[in-house]
Amino acid sequence: MTANRYTLLSTFVAALLACSGMLVHAQQAGAADVDETQHTEAAVMAVDQHWSIAEMTGDSAWLANMLMPDYRTVSNDGIAHDKQALLTSMAKRKSITVSEAQLKIADYLKEHHTGSNVTIHGDTAVVSFYDTTLGPQKGMSSADVFVYEDGHWHALYSQHTGLHG
């Protein structure tokens, strides 16, 4: 969605499951209807949403294909994690259904006032997430970098930070 995708997702999913999610990746309600193979902002957001749902539902095959081999995510505390660490962490969590994931994500986004921007330059896209009450200049929480390769968007890098108002 994004404090560190790896750390935040682990924390978020644990909190969600303990209560019955920060996935800022699921911004667009209609993203599931978007062709993820297109070279468009909507497709990048759809892939980002799919990413959140894949992590929550345990779809490791899709996630392994979407993440580039040298994918890295850097947490709020500056610690880098690689693709395998993300997949290993995900495998240890209890999966939920797609509909449960979608509801939990929608509730989280509504509660946490999460906004996003997509910038595409050539075959590189950056998805930035921010707190809408602070705005994109002061409320940045994370960014995901995607590369369009072989007709698909693939995540290369994620950077996360604490909000500073």
N, CA and C of each residue as an Amber inpcrd file, in Angstrom:
protein
   495
   0.9610000  -0.3490000   0.0000000   0.0000000   0.0000000   0.0000000
   1.2360000   0.4480000   0.0000000   2.9950000   3.1140000   2.3180000
   3.4740000   1.7900000   2.5230000   4.7010000   1.7980000   3.4010000
   4.6830000   1.7660000   4.6330000   5.9170000   1.5200000   5.3490000
   6.4980000   0.3070000   4.6630000   7.5970000  -0.1990000   5.0350000
   8.2170000  -1.3070000   4.3190000   7.1870000  -2.3610000   3.9890000
   7.0980000  -2.7000000   2.7050000   6.1250000  -3.6840000   2.2450000
   6.3150000  -4.9760000   3.0100000   7.5400000  -5.3950000   3.2160000
   7.8480000  -6.6440000   3.9050000   7.4600000  -6.5570000   5.3780000
   7.9840000  -5.5720000   6.0790000   7.7080000  -5.4290000   7.5020000
   6.2760000  -5.0110000   7.7480000   5.8220000  -4.0240000   7.0040000
   4.4790000  -3.5180000   7.2130000   3.4430000  -4.5700000   6.8830000
   3.6290000  -5.2830000   5.7910000   2.6670000  -6.3140000   5.4410000
   2.6090000  -7.3560000   6.5410000   3.7670000  -7.7790000   7.0250000
   3.7950000  -8.7680000   8.0970000   3.0320000  -8.2660000   9.3130000
   3.2930000  -7.0280000   9.6970000   2.6190000  -6.4300000  10.8450000
   1.1320000  -6.2660000  10.5810000   0.7980000  -5.7590000   9.4020000
  -0.5850000  -5.5150000   9.0390000  -1.3840000  -6.8170000   9.0000000
  -0.8490000  -7.8220000   8.3310000  -1.5570000  -9.0930000   8.2250000
  -1.7080000  -9.7270000   9.5920000  -0.6650000  -9.6690000  10.4010000
  -0.7600000 -10.2220000  11.7490000  -1.8540000  -9.5190000  12.5420000
  -1.9060000  -8.1950000  12.4300000  -2.9420000  -7.4380000  13.1470000
  -4.3300000  -7.7670000  12.6230000  -4.4500000  -7.8700000  11.3060000
  -5.7500000  -8.1930000  10.7200000  -6.2380000  -9.5650000  11.1760000
  -5.3570000 -10.5440000  11.1230000  -5.7460000 -11.8940000  11.4780000
  -5.9980000 -12.0310000  12.9760000  -5.2690000 -11.2790000  13.7660000
  -5.4930000 -11.3090000  15.2040000  -6.8560000 -10.7270000  15.5480000
  -7.3300000  -9.7720000  14.7580000  -8.6380000  -9.1480000  14.9840000
  -9.7520000  -9.9700000  14.3600000  -9.7270000 -10.9770000  13.6100000
 -10.8520000 -11.8370000  13.0940000 -10.8640000 -13.2590000  13.0990000
  -5.1070000  -4.3400000   6.3670000  -4.9420000  -4.6050000   6.4930000
  -3.8010000  -4.0010000   6.1320000  -1.1800000  -2.7050000   6.2480000
  -1.1500000  -1.4820000   5.5000000  -0.8550000  -1.8440000   4.0910000
  -1.7830000  -2.1860000   3.6040000  -1.5550000  -2.4320000   2.2070000
  -2.0840000  -1.2500000   1.4470000  -1.1860000  -0.4000000   1.0710000
  -1.5850000   0.7450000   0.2930000  -1.6050000   0.3890000  -1.1680000
  -1.3070000  -0.8030000  -1.4660000  -1.1960000  -1.2270000  -2.8450000
  -2.5480000  -1.3100000  -3.5340000  -3.5980000  -1.3900000  -2.7820000
  -4.9090000  -1.5820000  -3.3690000  -5.6870000  -0.2870000  -3.3980000
  -5.3360000   0.6020000  -4.2660000  -5.9370000   1.9180000  -4.3260000
  -7.2220000   1.9800000  -5.1350000  -7.2620000   1.3650000  -6.2540000
  -8.3600000   1.5360000  -7.1900000  -9.3990000   0.4380000  -6.9990000
 -10.6370000   0.8080000  -6.7050000 -11.6840000  -0.1840000  -6.5160000
 -11.8800000  -1.0300000  -7.7620000 -11.7600000  -0.4470000  -8.9280000
 -11.9740000  -1.1700000 -10.1700000 -10.7100000  -1.7480000 -10.7700000
  -9.6100000  -1.7750000 -10.0200000  -8.3360000  -2.2270000 -10.5770000
  -8.3920000  -3.6800000 -11.0380000  -9.2530000  -4.4920000 -10.4370000
  -9.3460000  -5.8910000 -10.8340000  -9.8540000  -6.0270000 -12.2700000
 -10.5340000  -5.0190000 -12.7770000 -11.0630000  -5.0570000 -14.1360000
 -10.0770000  -4.5320000 -15.1750000  -8.9120000  -4.0880000 -14.7500000
  -7.9250000  -3.4930000 -15.6390000  -6.9860000  -4.5740000 -16.1590000
  -6.6270000  -4.4820000 -17.4370000  -5.6670000  -5.4040000 -18.0390000
  -4.2800000  -5.0530000 -17.5200000  -3.7150000  -5.9060000 -16.6790000
  -2.4310000  -5.6520000 -16.0400000  -1.2610000  -5.6650000 -17.0230000
  -1.4730000  -6.1310000 -18.2300000  -0.3790000  -6.1950000 -19.2000000
  -0.2040000  -4.8990000 -19.9770000  -1.1020000  -3.9590000 -19.8130000
  -1.0180000  -2.7010000 -20.5540000   0.0860000  -1.8070000 -19.9870000
   0.6050000  -0.9520000 -20.8210000   1.6700000  -0.0140000 -20.4370000
   1.0110000   1.3030000 -20.0420000   0.2030000   1.2510000 -18.9540000
  -0.5800000   2.4040000 -18.5180000  -0.5020000   2.5590000 -16.9980000
  -0.8670000   3.7560000 -16.5230000  -0.9360000   4.0050000 -15.0900000
  -1.9400000   3.0670000 -14.4200000  -3.0880000   2.8800000 -15.0630000
  -4.1200000   2.0120000 -14.4850000  -3.6080000   0.5770000 -14.3320000
  -2.8400000   0.1040000 -15.2970000  -2.3020000  -1.2530000 -15.2200000
  -1.2820000  -1.3840000 -14.0890000  -0.4380000  -0.3610000 -13.9110000
   0.5390000  -0.3940000 -12.8120000  -0.1990000  -0.4620000 -11.4810000
  -1.2380000   0.3360000 -11.3140000  -2.0050000   0.3040000 -10.0720000
  -2.7070000  -1.0360000  -9.8830000  -3.1880000  -1.6190000 -10.9760000
  -3.8350000  -2.9350000 -10.8840000  -2.8360000  -3.9930000 -10.4220000
  -1.6160000  -3.9200000 -10.9390000  -0.5780000  -4.8630000 -10.5080000
  -0.2550000  -4.6450000  -9.0360000  -0.1710000  -3.3940000  -8.6160000
   0.1090000  -3.0930000  -7.2170000  -0.9910000  -3.6430000  -6.3210000
  -2.2480000  -3.4940000  -6.7500000  -3.3680000  -4.0460000  -5.9800000
  -3.2830000  -5.5660000  -5.9520000  -3.0080000  -6.1590000  -7.0910000
  -2.8890000  -7.6150000  -7.1770000  -1.7950000  -8.0950000  -6.2210000
  -0.7180000  -7.3310000  -6.1270000   0.3940000  -7.6500000  -5.2340000
  -0.0980000  -7.7870000  -3.7910000  -0.8450000  -6.8070000  -3.3230000
  -1.3670000  -6.8540000  -1.9550000  -2.2360000  -8.0760000  -1.7390000
  -3.1080000  -8.3170000  -2.6780000  -4.0210000  -9.4450000  -2.5490000
  -3.2570000 -10.7660000  -2.6180000  -2.2530000 -10.8450000  -3.4830000
  -1.4450000 -12.0670000  -3.5870000  -0.7480000 -12.3670000  -2.2630000
  -0.2110000 -11.3330000  -1.6270000   0.4640000 -11.5520000  -0.3410000
  -0.5200000 -12.0150000   0.7240000  -1.7060000 -11.4280000   0.7590000
  -2.6850000 -11.7710000   1.7920000  -3.3270000 -13.1320000   1.5490000
  -3.4520000 -13.5340000   0.2870000  -4.1090000 -14.8060000  -0.0260000
  -3.1210000 -15.9520000  -0.2150000  -1.8400000 -15.6540000  -0.1610000
  -0.8400000 -16.7060000  -0.2900000  -0.5450000 -17.1200000  -1.7140000
  -0.7980000 -16.2510000  -2.6720000  -0.5480000 -16.5640000  -4.0880000
   0.9350000 -16.3510000  -4.4060000   1.7620000 -17.2530000  -3.9120000
   3.2070000 -17.1090000  -4.0660000   3.6560000 -17.2990000  -5.5100000
   2.9490000 -18.0800000  -6.3030000   3.3340000 -18.2830000  -7.7110000
   3.2190000 -16.9680000  -8.4830000   2.0880000 -16.2630000  -8.3120000
   1.9260000 -14.9790000  -9.0030000   2.9780000 -13.9850000  -8.5210000
   3.1670000 -13.9390000  -7.2100000   4.1110000 -12.9970000  -6.6270000
   5.5350000 -13.2800000  -7.1000000   5.9150000 -14.5450000  -7.1480000
   7.2690000 -14.9110000  -7.5980000   7.4960000 -14.4790000  -9.0430000
   6.4670000 -14.5390000  -9.8660000   6.5890000 -14.1000000 -11.2600000
   6.6010000 -12.5850000 -11.3990000   5.8750000 -11.8860000 -10.5390000
   5.7850000 -10.4380000 -10.6390000   7.0350000  -9.7420000 -10.0970000
   7.6190000 -10.2710000  -9.0490000   8.8240000  -9.6700000  -8.4820000
  10.0290000 -10.0140000  -9.3520000  10.8410000  -9.0220000  -9.6420000
  12.0540000  -9.2690000 -10.4220000  13.0260000 -10.0900000  -9.5690000
  13.9080000 -10.8540000 -10.1980000  14.8470000 -11.6850000  -9.4290000
  15.6590000 -10.8900000  -8.4070000  16.0130000  -9.6600000  -8.7330000
  16.8230000  -8.8490000  -7.8240000  15.9910000  -7.8190000  -7.0510000
  14.7050000  -8.1060000  -6.8790000  13.8180000  -7.2180000  -6.1180000
  14.3680000  -6.9950000  -4.7120000  14.2410000  -5.7530000  -4.2310000
  14.6100000  -5.3780000  -2.8690000  13.5230000  -4.4810000  -2.3040000
  13.3130000  -4.5990000  -1.0090000  12.4380000  -3.6880000  -0.2900000
  13.2160000  -3.1900000   0.9210000  13.0970000  -1.9040000   1.1980000
  13.8020000  -1.3090000   2.3240000  12.7670000  -0.8080000   3.3160000
  12.8970000  -1.2830000   4.5450000  11.9270000  -0.9700000   5.5910000
  12.1470000   0.4130000   6.1890000  11.2090000   0.8180000   7.0410000
  11.2950000   2.1080000   7.7600000  12.6080000   2.2480000   8.5090000
  13.1310000   1.1280000   8.9850000  14.3660000   1.1740000   9.7710000
  15.6240000   1.0070000   8.9180000  15.4690000   1.0410000   7.5940000
  16.6130000   0.9960000   6.7000000  17.1390000  -0.3850000   6.3820000
  16.4330000  -1.4080000   6.7740000  16.8800000  -2.7720000   6.5170000
  16.3110000  -3.2560000   5.1860000  17.1950000  -3.7950000   4.3420000
  16.7870000  -4.3040000   3.0270000  16.4370000  -5.7840000   3.1250000
  15.4000000  -6.1660000   2.3830000  14.9710000  -7.5620000   2.2850000
  14.8590000  -7.9040000   0.8100000  15.1890000  -9.1370000   0.4670000
  15.1330000  -9.5340000  -0.9320000  13.8410000 -10.2970000  -1.2430000
  13.7200000 -10.6860000  -2.4730000  12.5360000 -11.3970000  -2.9630000
  12.2690000 -12.6520000  -2.1370000  13.3080000 -13.4380000  -1.8990000
  13.1190000 -14.6940000  -1.1670000  12.6440000 -14.4500000   0.2520000
  13.1280000 -13.4160000   0.8940000  12.6790000 -13.0960000   2.2510000
  11.1910000 -12.7690000   2.2650000  10.7430000 -12.0200000   1.2680000
   9.3230000 -11.6830000   1.1700000   8.4880000 -12.9420000   0.9720000
   8.9110000 -13.8140000   0.0620000   8.1680000 -15.0480000  -0.2080000
   8.1680000 -15.9780000   1.0070000   9.2840000 -16.0660000   1.6960000
   9.3760000 -16.9130000   2.8870000   8.4700000 -16.3910000   3.9930000
   8.4740000 -15.0810000   4.2170000   7.6180000 -14.4810000   5.2360000
   6.1480000 -14.7120000   4.9110000   5.8050000 -14.5300000   3.6530000
   4.4260000 -14.7140000   3.2300000   3.9640000 -16.1500000   3.4710000
   4.8260000 -17.1150000   3.2040000   4.4690000 -18.5300000   3.3490000
   4.1760000 -18.9030000   4.7960000   4.6950000 -18.1400000   5.7480000
   4.5000000 -18.4270000   7.1690000   3.1780000 -17.8970000   7.7060000
   2.5270000 -17.0230000   6.9440000   1.2690000 -16.4200000   7.4050000
   0.0660000 -17.2440000   6.9510000  -0.9900000 -17.1230000   7.7080000
  -2.2520000 -17.7560000   7.3270000  -2.8760000 -16.9520000   6.2010000
  -3.2550000 -17.6270000   5.1390000  -3.8790000 -16.9540000   3.9970000
  -5.3580000 -16.7150000   4.2590000  -5.8810000 -15.6890000   3.5800000
  -7.3050000 -15.4060000   3.6350000  -7.8380000 -15.4100000   2.2020000
  -9.1450000 -15.3510000   2.0440000  -9.7360000 -15.3610000   0.7010000
  -9.5590000 -14.0130000   0.0230000  -9.7140000 -14.0040000  -1.2830000
  -9.6080000 -12.7650000  -2.0520000 -10.6510000 -11.7530000  -1.5710000
 -11.8740000 -12.1890000  -1.3730000 -12.9090000 -11.2410000  -0.9380000
 -12.6040000 -10.6890000   0.4500000 -12.0870000 -11.5220000   1.3510000
 -11.6910000 -11.0220000   2.6730000 -10.5600000 -10.0070000   2.5440000
  -9.5900000 -10.3070000   1.6880000  -8.4630000  -9.3940000   1.4720000
  -8.9480000  -8.0550000   0.9330000  -9.8350000  -8.0950000  -0.0490000
 -10.3500000  -6.8620000  -0.6430000 -11.0740000  -6.0100000   0.3930000
 -11.8780000  -6.6350000   1.2420000 -12.6010000  -5.8960000   2.2890000
 -11.6400000  -5.2940000   3.3050000 -10.6570000  -6.0550000   3.7210000
  -9.6980000  -5.5680000   4.7070000  -8.8690000  -4.4170000   4.1430000
  -8.4880000  -4.5250000   2.8910000  -7.7170000  -3.4600000   2.2490000
  -8.5610000  -2.1950000   2.1330000  -9.7870000  -2.3460000   1.6780000
 -10.6800000  -1.1840000   1.5380000 -10.8900000  -0.4960000   2.8820000
 -11.0960000  -1.2720000   3.9310000 -11.2750000  -0.7010000   5.2680000
 -10.0150000   0.0380000   5.7140000  -8.8590000  -0.5600000   5.4830000
  -7.6020000   0.0650000   5.8730000  -7.4110000   1.3980000   5.1470000
  -7.6170000   1.3860000   3.8400000  -7.4090000   2.5920000   3.0460000
  -8.3450000   3.7120000   3.4800000  -9.5800000   3.3560000   3.7740000
 -10.5510000   4.3560000   4.2150000 -10.1370000   4.9350000   5.5720000
  -9.7330000   4.0590000   6.4620000  -9.3540000   4.4680000   7.8050000
  -8.0660000   5.3000000   7.8250000  -7.1360000   5.0020000   6.9230000
  -5.8150000   5.6300000   6.9470000  -5.6080000   6.6990000   5.8730000
  -6.6460000   7.0790000   5.1720000  -6.5770000   8.1970000   4.2150000
  -5.3770000   8.0720000   3.2680000  -5.3070000   6.9530000   2.5670000
  -4.1720000   6.6830000   1.7030000  -4.4440000   7.1110000   0.2700000
  -3.5270000   7.8920000  -0.2790000  -3.5970000   8.3100000  -1.6700000
  -2.3930000   7.7790000  -2.4210000  -2.4300000   7.8920000  -3.7460000
  -1.3020000   7.4050000  -4.5370000  -1.1170000   8.2460000  -5.7940000
   0.0920000   8.1940000  -6.3130000   0.4570000   8.7990000  -7.5960000
   1.2020000   7.7520000  -8.3970000   1.0230000   7.7810000  -9.7070000
   1.7970000   6.9170000 -10.5960000   2.5030000   7.8070000 -11.5990000
   3.7920000   7.5760000 -11.7590000   4.5760000   8.2760000 -12.7650000
   5.2430000   7.2270000 -13.6430000   5.0470000   7.3420000 -14.9490000
   5.6850000   6.4190000 -15.8840000   6.6570000   7.2100000 -16.7450000
   7.8600000   6.6840000 -16.8530000   8.8750000   7.2550000 -17.7400000
   9.4790000   6.0870000 -18.5120000   9.1680000   6.0170000 -19.7910000
   9.6360000   4.8770000 -20.5820000   9.0190000   3.5990000 -20.0630000
   9.8660000   2.6450000 -19.7110000   9.3950000   1.3620000 -19.1940000
   9.5540000   1.2460000 -17.6860000   9.6590000   2.3910000 -17.0160000
   9.7780000   2.4220000 -15.5570000   8.5970000   3.1900000 -14.9860000
   8.0220000   2.6470000 -13.9320000   6.9130000   3.3130000 -13.2490000
   7.2240000   3.3940000 -11.7630000   6.8400000   4.5140000 -11.1640000
   6.9680000   4.6910000  -9.7250000   5.5690000   4.9490000  -9.1740000
   5.1800000   4.1250000  -8.2160000   3.9080000   4.3050000  -7.5170000
   4.2550000   4.8300000  -6.1300000   3.7780000   6.0250000  -5.8240000
   4.0430000   6.6560000  -4.5280000   2.7610000   6.6710000  -3.7130000
   2.8850000   6.3930000  -2.4330000   1.7390000   6.3790000  -1.5330000
   1.9270000   7.4270000  -0.4490000   0.8170000   8.0570000  -0.0610000
   0.9020000   9.1390000   0.9170000  -0.3880000   9.2480000   1.7170000
  -0.2700000   9.9120000   2.8450000  -1.4140000  10.2050000   3.7090000
  -2.1090000  11.4300000   3.1240000  -3.3660000  11.2710000   2.7320000
  -4.0820000  12.3660000   2.0790000  -4.3130000  13.5540000   3.0060000
  -4.2870000  13.3430000   4.3190000  -4.4530000  14.4710000   5.2340000
  -3.2000000  15.3340000   5.2870000  -2.0510000  14.7720000   4.9110000
  -0.7860000  15.5110000   4.8830000  -0.3860000  15.9160000   3.4670000
  -0.8710000  15.1780000   2.4820000  -0.5520000  15.4590000   1.0890000
   0.7290000  14.7820000   0.6290000   0.9410000  14.7530000  -0.6820000
   2.0910000  14.0360000  -1.2230000   3.4440000  14.6800000  -0.9220000
   3.4730000  15.9260000  -0.4950000   4.7590000  16.5700000  -0.1820000
   5.2370000  16.2780000   1.2440000   4.2920000  16.0460000   2.1710000
   4.6760000  15.8270000   3.5720000   4.2370000  14.4680000   4.1040000
   3.3820000  13.7830000   3.3810000   2.8120000  12.5490000   3.9110000
   3.2510000  11.2830000   3.2130000   4.4060000  11.3070000   2.5420000
   4.8580000  10.1210000   1.7970000   5.1430000   8.9550000   2.7370000
   4.6110000   7.7970000   2.3910000   4.8530000   6.6090000   3.2100000
   5.6500000   5.5480000   2.4690000   5.5630000   5.5200000   1.1330000
   6.3280000   4.5070000   0.4050000   6.2950000   4.7620000  -1.0870000
   7.1490000   4.0350000  -1.7700000   7.1570000   4.0600000  -3.2330000
   7.5710000   2.6820000  -3.7330000   6.9320000   2.2530000  -4.7980000
   7.2660000   1.0020000  -5.4670000   7.7270000   1.3310000  -6.8730000
   8.8130000   0.7000000  -7.2960000   9.3580000   0.9140000  -8.6350000
   9.0970000  -0.3460000  -9.4530000   8.4790000  -0.1330000 -10.6130000
   8.1520000  -1.2320000 -11.5220000   8.8900000  -1.0480000 -12.8370000
   9.1800000  -2.1700000 -13.4900000   9.7830000  -2.1740000 -14.8200000
   8.8520000  -2.9660000 -15.7300000   8.5710000  -2.3970000 -16.9050000
   7.7300000  -3.0830000 -17.8940000   8.6580000  -3.9170000 -18.7630000
   8.5070000  -5.2310000 -18.6610000   9.3960000  -6.1490000 -19.3620000
   8.5910000  -7.3500000 -19.8450000   8.8050000  -7.7360000 -21.0840000
   8.1190000  -8.8920000 -21.6710000   6.6000000  -8.7970000 -21.5380000
   6.0710000  -7.5770000 -21.6940000   4.6290000  -7.3780000 -21.6840000
   3.9740000  -7.3710000 -20.3190000   4.7680000  -7.2110000 -19.2580000
   4.2180000  -7.2050000 -17.8960000   4.9860000  -6.2180000 -17.0300000
   4.2930000  -5.6850000 -16.0140000   4.9410000  -4.8590000 -15.0100000
   5.5140000  -5.7610000 -13.9320000   6.7690000  -5.5220000 -13.5640000
   7.4540000  -6.3110000 -12.5340000   8.0350000  -5.3590000 -11.4920000
   7.8720000  -5.7140000 -10.2180000   8.4120000  -4.8840000  -9.1440000
   9.9160000  -5.1040000  -9.0250000  10.6450000  -3.9940000  -8.9660000
  12.0940000  -4.0290000  -8.8240000  12.5300000  -3.5780000  -7.4310000
  11.8200000  -2.5910000  -6.8740000  12.2940000  -1.9680000  -5.6400000
  11.1290000  -1.3060000  -4.9060000  11.1740000  -1.3680000  -3.5790000
  10.2200000  -0.6590000  -2.7320000  10.9860000   0.0490000  -1.6300000
  10.6070000   1.2940000  -1.3570000  11.2420000   2.0720000  -0.2840000
  10.1390000   2.5840000   0.6250000  10.3460000   2.4690000   1.9170000
   9.3160000   2.8320000   2.8840000   9.8790000   3.7850000   3.9150000
   9.0170000   4.6270000   4.4330000   9.4400000   5.6160000   5.4270000
   8.3000000   5.8680000   6.3900000   8.6410000   6.3540000   7.5610000
   7.6090000   6.7930000   8.4830000   7.0820000   8.1330000   8.0120000
   5.8670000   8.4460000   8.3570000   5.2920000   9.7350000   7.9850000
   5.8380000  10.8310000   8.8770000   6.1340000  11.9610000   8.2610000
   6.6180000  13.1200000   9.0050000   5.7180000  14.2990000   8.6570000
   4.8480000  14.6710000   9.5790000   3.9010000  15.7410000   9.3140000
   4.4290000  17.1070000   9.5840000
